Structures are given as structure tokens and as C-alpha cells.
GROMACS .gro file of C-alpha atoms in nm:
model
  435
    1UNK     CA    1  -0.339  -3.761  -3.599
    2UNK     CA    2  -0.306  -4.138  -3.720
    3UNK     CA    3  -0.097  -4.271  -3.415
    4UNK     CA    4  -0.082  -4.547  -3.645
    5UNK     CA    5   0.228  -4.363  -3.884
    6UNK     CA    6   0.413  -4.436  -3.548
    7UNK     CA    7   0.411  -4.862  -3.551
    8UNK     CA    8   0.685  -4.961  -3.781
    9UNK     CA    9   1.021  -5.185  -3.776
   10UNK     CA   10   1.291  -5.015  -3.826
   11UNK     CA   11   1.457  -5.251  -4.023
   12UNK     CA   12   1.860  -5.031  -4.040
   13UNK     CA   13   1.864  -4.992  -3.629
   14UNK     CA   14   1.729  -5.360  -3.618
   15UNK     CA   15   1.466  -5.223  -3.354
   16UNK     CA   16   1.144  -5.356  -3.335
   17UNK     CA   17   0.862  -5.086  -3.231
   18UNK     CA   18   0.524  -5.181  -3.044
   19UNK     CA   19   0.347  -4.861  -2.949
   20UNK     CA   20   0.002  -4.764  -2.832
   21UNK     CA   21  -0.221  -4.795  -3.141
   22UNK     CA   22  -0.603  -4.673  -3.106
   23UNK     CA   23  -0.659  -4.964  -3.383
   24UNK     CA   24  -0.494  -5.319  -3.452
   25UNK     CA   25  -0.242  -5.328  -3.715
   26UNK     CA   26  -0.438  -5.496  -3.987
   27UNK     CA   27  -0.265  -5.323  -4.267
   28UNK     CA   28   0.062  -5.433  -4.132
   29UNK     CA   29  -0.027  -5.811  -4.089
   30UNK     CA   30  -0.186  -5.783  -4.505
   31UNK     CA   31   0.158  -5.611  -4.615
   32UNK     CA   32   0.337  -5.890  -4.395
   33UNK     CA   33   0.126  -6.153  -4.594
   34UNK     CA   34   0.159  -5.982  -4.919
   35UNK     CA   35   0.597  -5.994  -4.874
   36UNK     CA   36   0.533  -6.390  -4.758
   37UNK     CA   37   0.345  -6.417  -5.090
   38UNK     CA   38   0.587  -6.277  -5.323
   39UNK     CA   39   0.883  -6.506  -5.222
   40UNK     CA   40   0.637  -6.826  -5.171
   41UNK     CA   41   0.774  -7.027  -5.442
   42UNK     CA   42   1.158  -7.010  -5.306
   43UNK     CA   43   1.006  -7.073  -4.915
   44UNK     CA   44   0.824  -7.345  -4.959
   45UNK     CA   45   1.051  -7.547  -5.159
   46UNK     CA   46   1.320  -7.420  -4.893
   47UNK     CA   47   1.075  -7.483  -4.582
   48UNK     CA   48   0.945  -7.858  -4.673
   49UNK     CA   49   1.319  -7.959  -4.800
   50UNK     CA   50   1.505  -8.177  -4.571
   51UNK     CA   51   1.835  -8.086  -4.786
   52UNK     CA   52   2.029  -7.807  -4.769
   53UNK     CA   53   2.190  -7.624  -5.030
   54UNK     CA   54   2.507  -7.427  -4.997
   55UNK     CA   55   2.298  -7.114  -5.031
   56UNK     CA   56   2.101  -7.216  -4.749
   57UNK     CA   57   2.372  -7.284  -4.556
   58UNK     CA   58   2.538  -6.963  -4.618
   59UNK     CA   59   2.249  -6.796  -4.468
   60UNK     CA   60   2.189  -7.012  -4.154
   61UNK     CA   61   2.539  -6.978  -4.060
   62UNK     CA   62   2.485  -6.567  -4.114
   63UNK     CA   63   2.197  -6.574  -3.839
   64UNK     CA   64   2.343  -6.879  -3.606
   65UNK     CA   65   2.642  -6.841  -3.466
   66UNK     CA   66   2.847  -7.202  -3.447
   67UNK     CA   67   2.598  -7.330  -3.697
   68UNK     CA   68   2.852  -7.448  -3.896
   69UNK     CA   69   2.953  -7.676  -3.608
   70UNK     CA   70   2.664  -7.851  -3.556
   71UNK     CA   71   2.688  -8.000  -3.951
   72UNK     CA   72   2.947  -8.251  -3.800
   73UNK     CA   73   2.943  -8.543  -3.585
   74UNK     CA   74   2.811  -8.890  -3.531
   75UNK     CA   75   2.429  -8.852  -3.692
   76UNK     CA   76   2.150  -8.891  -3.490
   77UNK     CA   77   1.849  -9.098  -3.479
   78UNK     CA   78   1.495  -8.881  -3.634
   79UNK     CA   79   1.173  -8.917  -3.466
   80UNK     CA   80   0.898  -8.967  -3.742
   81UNK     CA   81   0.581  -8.946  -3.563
   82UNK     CA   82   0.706  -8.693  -3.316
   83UNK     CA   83   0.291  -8.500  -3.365
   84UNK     CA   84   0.142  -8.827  -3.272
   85UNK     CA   85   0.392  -8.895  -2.921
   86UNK     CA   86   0.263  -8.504  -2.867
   87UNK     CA   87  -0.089  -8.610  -2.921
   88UNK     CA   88  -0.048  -8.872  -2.650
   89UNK     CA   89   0.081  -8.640  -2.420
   90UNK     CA   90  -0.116  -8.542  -2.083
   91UNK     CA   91  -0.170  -8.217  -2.017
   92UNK     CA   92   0.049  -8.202  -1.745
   93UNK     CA   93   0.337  -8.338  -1.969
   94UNK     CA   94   0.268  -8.069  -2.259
   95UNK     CA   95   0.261  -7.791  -2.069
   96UNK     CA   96   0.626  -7.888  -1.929
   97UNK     CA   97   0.757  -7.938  -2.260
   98UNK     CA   98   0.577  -7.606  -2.459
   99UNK     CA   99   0.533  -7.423  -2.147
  100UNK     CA  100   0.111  -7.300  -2.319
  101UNK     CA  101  -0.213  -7.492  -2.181
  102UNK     CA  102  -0.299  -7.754  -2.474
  103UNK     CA  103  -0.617  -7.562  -2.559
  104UNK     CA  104  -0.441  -7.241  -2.590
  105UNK     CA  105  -0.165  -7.369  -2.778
  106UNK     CA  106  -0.420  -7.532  -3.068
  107UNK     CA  107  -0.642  -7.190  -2.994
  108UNK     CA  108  -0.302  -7.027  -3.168
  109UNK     CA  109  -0.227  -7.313  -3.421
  110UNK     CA  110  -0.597  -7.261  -3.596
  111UNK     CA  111  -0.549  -6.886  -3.583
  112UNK     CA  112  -0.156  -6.988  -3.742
  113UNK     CA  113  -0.345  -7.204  -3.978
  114UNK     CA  114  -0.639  -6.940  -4.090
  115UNK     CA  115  -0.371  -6.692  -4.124
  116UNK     CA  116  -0.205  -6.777  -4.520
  117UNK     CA  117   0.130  -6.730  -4.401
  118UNK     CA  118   0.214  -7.075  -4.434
  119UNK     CA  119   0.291  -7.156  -4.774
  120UNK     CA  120   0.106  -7.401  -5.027
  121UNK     CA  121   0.377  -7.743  -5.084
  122UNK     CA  122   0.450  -7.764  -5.425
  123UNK     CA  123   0.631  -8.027  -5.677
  124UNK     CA  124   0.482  -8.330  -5.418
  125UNK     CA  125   0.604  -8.193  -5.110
  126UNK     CA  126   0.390  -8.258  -4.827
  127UNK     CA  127   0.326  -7.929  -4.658
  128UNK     CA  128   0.413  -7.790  -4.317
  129UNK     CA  129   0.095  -7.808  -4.104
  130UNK     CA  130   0.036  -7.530  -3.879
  131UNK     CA  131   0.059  -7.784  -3.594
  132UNK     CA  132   0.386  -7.860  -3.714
  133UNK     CA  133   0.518  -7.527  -3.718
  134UNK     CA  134   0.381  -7.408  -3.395
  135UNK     CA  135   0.465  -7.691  -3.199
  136UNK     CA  136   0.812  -7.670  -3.342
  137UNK     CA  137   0.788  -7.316  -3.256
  138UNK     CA  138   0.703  -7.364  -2.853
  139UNK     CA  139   1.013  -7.662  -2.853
  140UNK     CA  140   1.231  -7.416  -3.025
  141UNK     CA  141   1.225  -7.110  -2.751
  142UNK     CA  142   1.092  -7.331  -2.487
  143UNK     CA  143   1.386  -7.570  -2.455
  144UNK     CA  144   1.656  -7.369  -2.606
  145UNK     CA  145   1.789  -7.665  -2.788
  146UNK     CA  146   2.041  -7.627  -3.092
  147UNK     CA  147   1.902  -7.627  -3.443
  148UNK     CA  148   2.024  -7.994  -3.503
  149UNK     CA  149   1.824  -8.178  -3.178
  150UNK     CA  150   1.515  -8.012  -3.238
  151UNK     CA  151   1.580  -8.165  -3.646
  152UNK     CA  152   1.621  -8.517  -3.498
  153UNK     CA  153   1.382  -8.422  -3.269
  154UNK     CA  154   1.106  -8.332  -3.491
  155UNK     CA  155   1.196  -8.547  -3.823
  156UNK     CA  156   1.313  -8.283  -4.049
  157UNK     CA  157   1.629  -8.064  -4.156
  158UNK     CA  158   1.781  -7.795  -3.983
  159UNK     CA  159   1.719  -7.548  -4.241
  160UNK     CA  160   1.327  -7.657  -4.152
  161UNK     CA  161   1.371  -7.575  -3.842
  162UNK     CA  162   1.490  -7.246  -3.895
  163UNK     CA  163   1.223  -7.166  -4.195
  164UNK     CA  164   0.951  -7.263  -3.960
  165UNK     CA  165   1.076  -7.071  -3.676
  166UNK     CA  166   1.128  -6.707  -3.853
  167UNK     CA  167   0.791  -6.773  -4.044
  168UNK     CA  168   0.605  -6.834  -3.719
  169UNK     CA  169   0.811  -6.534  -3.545
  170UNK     CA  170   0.726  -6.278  -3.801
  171UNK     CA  171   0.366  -6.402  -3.794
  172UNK     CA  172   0.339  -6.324  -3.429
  173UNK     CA  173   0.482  -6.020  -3.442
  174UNK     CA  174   0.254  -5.901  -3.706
  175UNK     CA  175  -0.039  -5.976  -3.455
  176UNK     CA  176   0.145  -5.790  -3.181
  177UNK     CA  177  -0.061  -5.489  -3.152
  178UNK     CA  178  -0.355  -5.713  -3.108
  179UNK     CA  179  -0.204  -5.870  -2.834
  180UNK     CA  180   0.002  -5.566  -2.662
  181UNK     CA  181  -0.238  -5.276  -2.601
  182UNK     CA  182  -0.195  -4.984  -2.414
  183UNK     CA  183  -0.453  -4.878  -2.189
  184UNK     CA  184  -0.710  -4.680  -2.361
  185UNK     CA  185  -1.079  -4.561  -2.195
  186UNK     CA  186  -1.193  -4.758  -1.890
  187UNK     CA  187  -0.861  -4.989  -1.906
  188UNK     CA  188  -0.706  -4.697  -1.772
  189UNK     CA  189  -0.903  -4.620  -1.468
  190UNK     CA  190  -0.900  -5.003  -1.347
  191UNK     CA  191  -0.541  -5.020  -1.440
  192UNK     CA  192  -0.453  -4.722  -1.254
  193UNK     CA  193  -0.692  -4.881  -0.938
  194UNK     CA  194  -0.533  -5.212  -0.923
  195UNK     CA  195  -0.218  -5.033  -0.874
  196UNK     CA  196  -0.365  -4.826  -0.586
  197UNK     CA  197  -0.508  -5.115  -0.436
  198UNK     CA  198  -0.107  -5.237  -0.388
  199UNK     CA  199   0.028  -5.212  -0.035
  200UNK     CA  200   0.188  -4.909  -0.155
  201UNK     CA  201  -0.118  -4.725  -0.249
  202UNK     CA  202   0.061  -4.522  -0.538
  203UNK     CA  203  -0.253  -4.321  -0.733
  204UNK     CA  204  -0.285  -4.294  -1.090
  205UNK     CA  205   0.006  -4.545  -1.202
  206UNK     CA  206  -0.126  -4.719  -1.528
  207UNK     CA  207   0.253  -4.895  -1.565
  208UNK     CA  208   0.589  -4.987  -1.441
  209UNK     CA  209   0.870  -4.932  -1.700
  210UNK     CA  210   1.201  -5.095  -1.719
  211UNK     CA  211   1.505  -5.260  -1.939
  212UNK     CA  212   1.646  -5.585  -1.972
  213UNK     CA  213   1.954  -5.735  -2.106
  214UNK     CA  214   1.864  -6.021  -2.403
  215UNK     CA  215   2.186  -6.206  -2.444
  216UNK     CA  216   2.327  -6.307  -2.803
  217UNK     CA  217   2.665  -6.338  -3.022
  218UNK     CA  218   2.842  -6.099  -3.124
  219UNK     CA  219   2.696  -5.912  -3.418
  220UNK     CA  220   2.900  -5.898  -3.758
  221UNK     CA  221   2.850  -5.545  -3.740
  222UNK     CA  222   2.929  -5.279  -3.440
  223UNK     CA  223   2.966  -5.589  -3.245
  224UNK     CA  224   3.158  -5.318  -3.019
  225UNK     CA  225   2.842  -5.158  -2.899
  226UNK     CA  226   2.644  -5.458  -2.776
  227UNK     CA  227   2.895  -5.509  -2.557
  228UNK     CA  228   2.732  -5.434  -2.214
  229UNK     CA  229   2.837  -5.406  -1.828
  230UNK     CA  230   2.745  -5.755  -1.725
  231UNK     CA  231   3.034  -5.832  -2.020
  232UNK     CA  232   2.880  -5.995  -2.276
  233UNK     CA  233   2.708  -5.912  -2.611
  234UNK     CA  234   2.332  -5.774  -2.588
  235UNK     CA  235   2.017  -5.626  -2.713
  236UNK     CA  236   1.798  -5.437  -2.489
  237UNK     CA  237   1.420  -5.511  -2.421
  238UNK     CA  238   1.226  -5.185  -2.312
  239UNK     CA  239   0.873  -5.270  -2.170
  240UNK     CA  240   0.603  -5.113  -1.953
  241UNK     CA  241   0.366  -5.350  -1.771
  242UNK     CA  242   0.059  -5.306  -1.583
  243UNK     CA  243  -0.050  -5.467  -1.257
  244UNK     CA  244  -0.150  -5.831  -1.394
  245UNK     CA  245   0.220  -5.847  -1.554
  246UNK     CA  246   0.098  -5.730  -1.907
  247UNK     CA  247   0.341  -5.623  -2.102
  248UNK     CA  248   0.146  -5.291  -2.268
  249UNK     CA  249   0.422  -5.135  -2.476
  250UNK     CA  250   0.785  -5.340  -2.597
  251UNK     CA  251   1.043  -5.140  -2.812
  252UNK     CA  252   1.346  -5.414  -2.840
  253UNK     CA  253   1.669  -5.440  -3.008
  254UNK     CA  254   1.887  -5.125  -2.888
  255UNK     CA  255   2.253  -5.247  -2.819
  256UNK     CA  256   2.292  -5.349  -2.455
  257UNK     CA  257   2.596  -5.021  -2.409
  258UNK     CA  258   2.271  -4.805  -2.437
  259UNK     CA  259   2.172  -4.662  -2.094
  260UNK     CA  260   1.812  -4.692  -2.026
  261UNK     CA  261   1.713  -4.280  -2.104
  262UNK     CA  262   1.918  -4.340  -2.430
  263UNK     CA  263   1.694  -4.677  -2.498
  264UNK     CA  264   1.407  -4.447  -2.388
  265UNK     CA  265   1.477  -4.154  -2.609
  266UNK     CA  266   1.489  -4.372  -2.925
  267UNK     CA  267   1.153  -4.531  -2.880
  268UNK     CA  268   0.838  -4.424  -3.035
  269UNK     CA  269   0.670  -4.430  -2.638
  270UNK     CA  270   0.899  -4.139  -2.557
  271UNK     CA  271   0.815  -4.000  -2.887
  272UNK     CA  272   0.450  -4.005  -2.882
  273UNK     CA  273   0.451  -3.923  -2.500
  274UNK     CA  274   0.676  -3.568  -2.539
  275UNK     CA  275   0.452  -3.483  -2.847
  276UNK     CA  276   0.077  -3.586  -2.657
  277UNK     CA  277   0.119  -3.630  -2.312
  278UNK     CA  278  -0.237  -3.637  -2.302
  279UNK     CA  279  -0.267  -3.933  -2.541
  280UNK     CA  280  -0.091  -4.173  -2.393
  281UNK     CA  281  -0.133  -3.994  -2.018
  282UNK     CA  282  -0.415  -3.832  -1.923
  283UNK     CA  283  -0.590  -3.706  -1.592
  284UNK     CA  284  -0.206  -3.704  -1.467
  285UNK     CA  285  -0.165  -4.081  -1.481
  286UNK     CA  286   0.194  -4.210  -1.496
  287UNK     CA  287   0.468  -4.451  -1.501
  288UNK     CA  288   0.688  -4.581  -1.244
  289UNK     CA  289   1.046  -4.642  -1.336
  290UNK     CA  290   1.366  -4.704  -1.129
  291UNK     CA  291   1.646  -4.434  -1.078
  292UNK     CA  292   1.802  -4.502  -1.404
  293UNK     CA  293   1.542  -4.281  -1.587
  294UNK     CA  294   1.595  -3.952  -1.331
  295UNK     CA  295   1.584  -3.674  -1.577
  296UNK     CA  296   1.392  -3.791  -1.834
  297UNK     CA  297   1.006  -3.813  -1.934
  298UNK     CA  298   0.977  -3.588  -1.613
  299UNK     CA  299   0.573  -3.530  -1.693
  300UNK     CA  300   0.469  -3.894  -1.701
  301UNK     CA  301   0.760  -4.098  -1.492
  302UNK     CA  302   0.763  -4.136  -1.141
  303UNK     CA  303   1.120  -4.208  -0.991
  304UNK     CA  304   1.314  -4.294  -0.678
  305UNK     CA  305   1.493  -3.965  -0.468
  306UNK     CA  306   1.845  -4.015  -0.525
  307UNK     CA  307   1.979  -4.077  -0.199
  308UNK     CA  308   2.280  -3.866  -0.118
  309UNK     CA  309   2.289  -3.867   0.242
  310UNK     CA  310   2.017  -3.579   0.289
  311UNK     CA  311   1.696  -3.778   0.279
  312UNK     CA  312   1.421  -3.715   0.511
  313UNK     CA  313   1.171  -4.007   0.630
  314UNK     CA  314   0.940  -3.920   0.418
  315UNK     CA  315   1.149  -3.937   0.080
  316UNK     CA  316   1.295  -4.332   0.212
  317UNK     CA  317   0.957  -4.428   0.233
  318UNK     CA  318   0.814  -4.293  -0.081
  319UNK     CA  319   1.145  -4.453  -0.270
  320UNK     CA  320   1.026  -4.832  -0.048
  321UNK     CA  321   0.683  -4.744  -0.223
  322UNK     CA  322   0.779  -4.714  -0.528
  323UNK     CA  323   0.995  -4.999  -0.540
  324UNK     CA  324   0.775  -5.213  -0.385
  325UNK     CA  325   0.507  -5.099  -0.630
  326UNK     CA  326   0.719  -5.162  -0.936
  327UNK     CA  327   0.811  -5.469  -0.864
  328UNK     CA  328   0.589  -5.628  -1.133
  329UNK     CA  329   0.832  -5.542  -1.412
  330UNK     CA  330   1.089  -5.716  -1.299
  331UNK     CA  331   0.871  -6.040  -1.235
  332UNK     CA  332   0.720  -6.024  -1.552
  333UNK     CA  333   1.081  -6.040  -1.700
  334UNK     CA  334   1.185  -6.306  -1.494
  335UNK     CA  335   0.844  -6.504  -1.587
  336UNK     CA  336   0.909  -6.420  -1.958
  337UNK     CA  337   1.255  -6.572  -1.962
  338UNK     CA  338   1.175  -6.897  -1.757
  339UNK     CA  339   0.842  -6.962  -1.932
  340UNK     CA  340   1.053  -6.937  -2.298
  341UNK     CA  341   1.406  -7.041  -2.187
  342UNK     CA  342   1.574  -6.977  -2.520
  343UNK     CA  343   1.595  -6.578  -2.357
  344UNK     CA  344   1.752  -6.684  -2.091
  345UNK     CA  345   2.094  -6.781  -2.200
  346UNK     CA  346   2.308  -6.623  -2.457
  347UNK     CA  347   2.094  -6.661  -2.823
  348UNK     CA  348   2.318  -6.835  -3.070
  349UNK     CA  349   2.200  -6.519  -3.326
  350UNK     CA  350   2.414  -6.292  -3.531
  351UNK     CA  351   2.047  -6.121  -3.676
  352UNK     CA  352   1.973  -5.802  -3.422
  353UNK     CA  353   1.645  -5.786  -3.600
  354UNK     CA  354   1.565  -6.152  -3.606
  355UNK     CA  355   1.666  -6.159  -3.221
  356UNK     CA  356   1.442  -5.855  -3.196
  357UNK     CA  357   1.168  -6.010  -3.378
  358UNK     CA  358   1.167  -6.337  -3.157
  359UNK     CA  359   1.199  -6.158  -2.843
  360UNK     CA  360   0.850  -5.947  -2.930
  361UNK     CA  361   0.755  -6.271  -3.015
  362UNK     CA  362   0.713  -6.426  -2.713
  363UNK     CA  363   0.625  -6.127  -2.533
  364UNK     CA  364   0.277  -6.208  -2.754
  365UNK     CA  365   0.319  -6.518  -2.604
  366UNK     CA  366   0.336  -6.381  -2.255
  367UNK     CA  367   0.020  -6.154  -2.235
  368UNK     CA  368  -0.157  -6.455  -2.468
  369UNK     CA  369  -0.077  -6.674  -2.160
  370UNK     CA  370  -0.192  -6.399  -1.905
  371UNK     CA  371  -0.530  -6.333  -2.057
  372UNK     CA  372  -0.606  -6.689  -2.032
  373UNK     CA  373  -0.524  -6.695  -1.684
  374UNK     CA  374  -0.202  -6.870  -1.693
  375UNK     CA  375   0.024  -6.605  -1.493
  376UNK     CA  376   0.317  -6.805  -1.480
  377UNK     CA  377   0.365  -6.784  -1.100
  378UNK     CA  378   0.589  -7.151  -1.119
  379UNK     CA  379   0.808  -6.992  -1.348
  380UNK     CA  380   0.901  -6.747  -1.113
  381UNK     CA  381   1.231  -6.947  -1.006
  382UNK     CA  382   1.431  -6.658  -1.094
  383UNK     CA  383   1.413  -6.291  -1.034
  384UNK     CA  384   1.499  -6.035  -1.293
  385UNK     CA  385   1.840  -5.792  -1.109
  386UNK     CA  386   1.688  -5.464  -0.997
  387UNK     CA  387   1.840  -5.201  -1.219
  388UNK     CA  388   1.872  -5.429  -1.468
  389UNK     CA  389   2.007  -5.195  -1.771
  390UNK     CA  390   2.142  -4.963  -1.524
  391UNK     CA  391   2.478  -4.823  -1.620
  392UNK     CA  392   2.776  -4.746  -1.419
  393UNK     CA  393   2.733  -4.394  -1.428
  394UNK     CA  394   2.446  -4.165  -1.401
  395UNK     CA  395   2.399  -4.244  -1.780
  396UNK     CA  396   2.290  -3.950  -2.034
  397UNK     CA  397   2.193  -3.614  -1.816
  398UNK     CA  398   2.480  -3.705  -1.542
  399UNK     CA  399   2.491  -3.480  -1.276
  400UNK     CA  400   2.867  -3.235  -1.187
  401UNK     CA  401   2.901  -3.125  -0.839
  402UNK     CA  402   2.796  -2.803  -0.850
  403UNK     CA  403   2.460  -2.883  -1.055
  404UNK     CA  404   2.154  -2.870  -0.810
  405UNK     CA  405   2.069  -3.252  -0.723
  406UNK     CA  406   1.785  -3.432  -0.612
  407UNK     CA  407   1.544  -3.196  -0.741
  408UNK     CA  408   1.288  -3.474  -0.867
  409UNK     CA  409   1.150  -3.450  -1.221
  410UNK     CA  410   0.783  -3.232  -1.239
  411UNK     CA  411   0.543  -3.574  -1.165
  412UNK     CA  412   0.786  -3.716  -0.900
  413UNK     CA  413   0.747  -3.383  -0.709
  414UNK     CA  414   0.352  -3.372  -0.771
  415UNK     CA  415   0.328  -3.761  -0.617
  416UNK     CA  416   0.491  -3.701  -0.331
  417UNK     CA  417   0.334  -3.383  -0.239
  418UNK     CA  418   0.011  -3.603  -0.308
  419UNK     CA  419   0.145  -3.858  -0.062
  420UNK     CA  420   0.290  -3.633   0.217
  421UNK     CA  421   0.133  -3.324   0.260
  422UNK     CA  422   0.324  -3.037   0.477
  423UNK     CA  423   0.653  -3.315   0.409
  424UNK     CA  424   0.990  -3.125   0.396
  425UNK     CA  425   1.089  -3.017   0.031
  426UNK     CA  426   1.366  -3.195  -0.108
  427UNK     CA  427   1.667  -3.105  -0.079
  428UNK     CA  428   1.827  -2.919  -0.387
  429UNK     CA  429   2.219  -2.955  -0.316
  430UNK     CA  430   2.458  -3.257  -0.296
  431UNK     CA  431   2.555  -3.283   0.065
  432UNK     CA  432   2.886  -3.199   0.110
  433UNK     CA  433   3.201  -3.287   0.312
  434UNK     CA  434   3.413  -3.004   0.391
  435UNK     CA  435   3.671  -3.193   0.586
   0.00000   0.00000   0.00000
């Protein structure tokens, strides 16, 4: 089977897909460069003007929420030679301000550059440069500034800004499957060790998996569900991560009222998985997730006992391990979101794709960083909320009273067996109070 026929956007749900893939996505990027081509005439004239039309504005005020109000004011001064002030820049200083080493963030601009998906400038206009674009790129999710500062900022016109940002967003999400690769051959076994060699000593984990809330404006459409529990509008980031805080799989853009087995269900992880376990799985590996994904994927995820006031010792400390083992989830979230601080707040975008798409984005970003051994321990400031896109309730597959409870899904039971041997079965009733 051609796992590829599984990596596509689905542009109606606005969800952006990055599954395992035994190949990189080449046809992808040339279709992606092939669409650029076909509308380059309109995007360059629209990406090197410094005037907007009412056409233009239409659309920026579509994707931006309050872009409208940023058109007003007293005008501010424009930097010209904004490049050559970065130029001049220690390392030290750029790093602060585009949160990439120097060397790997003009290792990216010549790739950017060799790529074509910048377009040609026509009629006199003095083209984009891939520094340009990049650069503006890092400011723009880096600082979280509005579309008008990072315009004065960088000498050019708001609609710029925004042409330069979705081209260099789609760009990097058509490279994501080079960049966010699921464990394949020996990657699996020294995946699955450097999990084992954790305090916890949990065998044959090749990931942690987990959701988190990516806050943005209310969508023109089914606003309603976006609307999560920590009360404000939402898209949901799914990822699994290995030990180093890789992110190996991403499926973004589900509407934040989704429970995480619903988010789960919907991606093509939990597709693939159910159809090949063996694929994505084999020799009984596994992924650790918290309690909100009891009841589903039970061959491949590993979850917490729910605790209703029968646990043995045993159970507690096999739920400590497992938390304490995936732990690296949540950092990687928290390093993702303080490293590009434009996902931290609430993201002045209407688009669900577009949000999607810049999300995925820097997740490239994020392994890109890893692999060149910047781990992002000093943006570790904050930590992600445990049970992040946990709902009120037990979600999808609740529980009634007189179900049969804490009966742990097929791998959960196998782990712990593993782990305890001769350990008390779990219990499989609620524990009741007759009084």
C-alpha cells in the first residue's frame, strides 16, 4: 500500500494532516510549486506592492481579525535598511529577536531561496529576497507583533507582510514530511531505548501523545464549535513526540469543543494505526497518552488507571510512571509556544486552515531547531497544563454506573503485567457507596 494516499490537507475541515510517510513528500512540494506558479503574476505584483487595493484589503481583513483597525492612527516612522541593522546584529542579539541560531536561520533562507516559491518581480519591482521573507517570517511568529509594526518595522506594507508570511508558511509546510518523520527501522529501537533509559523505565514506548489548545478569533463560520472549556475560541494541535522532544506526527486544526479521542479518531494516525498496527507499531511498541484517551487506540496507547478509590500500589505507581515518562509532550508544547510566541496568545486569524498551516509551520521549525542541537531548554519558562484538551466529562466512550470500569485498554493491561508480575488484577467495578 502507498501510505503516501494518506498525507493530504483537507482543505473543507481546515485540518492539516502530517502522517508517517515511508518517503518525503516530493510530489506534494512540485504540486505546491506548480499552484504558486499559476497565480505568480497576481502575487508578485501583490507581494512587492507597498499599496493596497480594496481587494486586498477585503481579504486581509477576512483572515485578520481587527485588521481593519490597525489602517488608522497617527503613521509611523519605516525602517529602510532594517536587513543591514540585522546584519550587524551579534549572535546573541539575533537569536533573541528570531529565536533560530544565525547559521541555521540562513541554512533555511538558501533552501527558501533554491526552492522557486518566491516569485520573479515584474514591471520594475525589486523582488522579495528570500532573506527578506524569512527574516520577516521569524519577526512575524517570534514577536507576535500586529501586521502594521512589523510594516514599519521592516519598510514595507501590511499586505507585504501578510503575502510574505502565508508564502513562507505554505512553503514550510510543504517540506513537513521531511522534517516530521515517524520512526521507521533502527529509529525505532533507539527511540523506544531512550525512553527506557527514563527513570521510569517504561519498555517499548517510541512516543508520548497529547492535545493542545491554539488560541484564535472567532471563525466566520461554526464559530460555535471552537468554543472550548478554557472559554475562548480554538483549534486543536494533536502531536506525538519522542524522547528528544521531536514532534514525529502533527494533525492540527480540529475545533477546540473536540475531546481528544474525537481529535484522535479524525486523524489519519488513528487511521493508519487501526488499519496496520504493524506499520506504524511493531514488536508491540506503543504510545503513552494521558487519561483522556482511555478507550481508544487500546492496541498501541498506554494510559493512566482511572483512579476510583480501588487502586492498589502497584496501579499508583505505574500511573507516577507513566506520567513522569510522558512528560516530554507537554514540554515540547510549552517550548514550541515560547520559542514562536505568536502561539501563545490568542492569533488575530479568522482562516482555520491558515492558522492550521502556520501552526505545522513552526512545528518544522521546532524539530529543525532540535536536530541542530538547539533544544530550547531557556524557553521552558512556561509549562504546557497537564490534560491540556481534556474535557469535562469522560469525553466520547463515557462510562454509566453499571458499565465495568477500570478495565485498562489491551496494551495498558500487557505493560503492566510486564512491569509487575504476580500484581493484583485490576479491579473491574466502580467502587461503590451503599450508605
Amino acid at each position: 500500500m502507498d501510505w503516501n494516499e494518506f498525507i493530504r490537507n483537507d482543505l473543507e475541515r481546515g485540518v492539516l494532516q502530517n502522517v508517517p510517510s515511508s518517503s518525503s513528500s516530493s510530489s506534494s512540494s512540485s504540486e505546491a510549486r506548480s499552484d504558486s506558479s499559476d497565480s505568480s503574476l497576481e502575487d508578485a505584483i501583490l507581494l512587492d506592492s507597498n499599496s493596497e487595493s480594496e481587494d486586498e484589503r477585503d481579504e486581509l481583513a477576512q483572515l485578520f481579525a481587527g485588521y481593519a483597525n490597525i489602517q488608522f492612527g497617527a503613521p509611523r516612522s519605516r525602517v529602510d535598511n532594517f536587513l543591514e541593522i540585522v546584519r550587524e546584529k551579534s549572535d546573541e542579539e539575533f537569536r533573541s529577536d528570531f529565536r533560530l541560531y544565525r547559521p541555521v536561520a540562513y541554512e533555511l533562507i538558501a533552501s527558501l531561496d533554491a526552492s522557486g516559491v518566491l516569485p520573479n518581480h515584474l514591471f520594475g519591482k525589486e523582488k522579495k529576497s528570500a532573506e527578506f521573507s524569512f527574516l520577516l517570517f521569524l519577526w512575524f511568529v517570534s514577536c507576535g507583533s500586529i501586521l502594521r509594526d512589523i510594516a514599519n518595522t521592516f519598510g514595507c506594507g501590511t499586505s507585504t507582510v501578510f503575502r510574505v508570511v502565508r508564502r513562507v508558511t505554505e512553503w514550510l509546510t510543504t517540506i513537513s514530511n521531511e522534517h516530521i518523520i515517524w520512526p521507521r527501522g533502527g529509529n525505532i529501537e533507539q527511540t523506544a531505548a531512550a525512553f527506557a533509559r527514563a527513570g521510569a523505565n517504561i519498555r517499548n514506548c517510541i512516543g508520548a501523545i497529547d492535545g493542545s489548545h491554539i488560541f484564535i478569533e472567532k471563525p466566520p463560520e461554526y464559530g460555535v464549535v471552537y468554543w472550548c472549556r478554557k472559554e475562548r475560541y480554538s483549534i486543536v494541535l494533536q502531536a506525538v513526540v519522542d524522547f528528544d522532544k521531536l514532534f514525529t506526527n502533527v494533525h492540527c486544526g480540529d475545533p477546540g469543543s473536540y475531546h481528544d479521542t474525537r481529535v484522535l479518531r479524525r486523524s489519519e494516525l488513528y487511521n493508519i494505526a487501526e488499519r496496520n498496527l504493524e506499520y506504524l507499531f511493531p514488536n508491540g511498541t506503543f504510545l503513552l497518552g494521558d487519561k483522556g484517551y482511555a478507550g481508544v487506540g487500546k492496541k498501541w496507547i498506554v494510559t493512566p488507571f482511572k483512579d476510583y478509590g480501588n487502586q492498589t500500589a502497584e496501579q499508583a505507581d505505574f500511573n507516577t510512571r507513566v506520567s513522569t515518562t510522558r512528560v516530554v509532550v507537554e514540554q515540547a508544547f510549552g517550548i514550541l509556544k515560547n520559542r514562536f510566541r505568536y502561539l501563545r496568545g490568542i492569533m488575530p486569524l479568522r482562516d482555520v486552515q491558515f492558522a492550521a498551516q502556520l501552526v505545522v509551520a513552526c512545528c518544522v521549525l521546532h524539530n529543525i531547531c532540535i536536530r541542530s542541537n538547539d533544544y530550547g531548554e531557556d524557553f521552558r519558562e512556561d509549562a504546557e497544563d497537564e490534560d491540556d484538551n481534556e474535557s469535562e466529562g469522560e469525553g466520547e466512550g463515557e462510562h454509566d454506573d453499571n458499565a465495568p470500569v477500570n478495565i485498562p485498554d489491551n496494551r495498558t493491561l500487557e505493560v503492566f503485567r510486564q512491569m509487575y508480575p504476580g500484581a493484583a488484577e485490576p479491579a473491574n467495578r466502580r467502587v461503590r457507596n451503599n450508605d
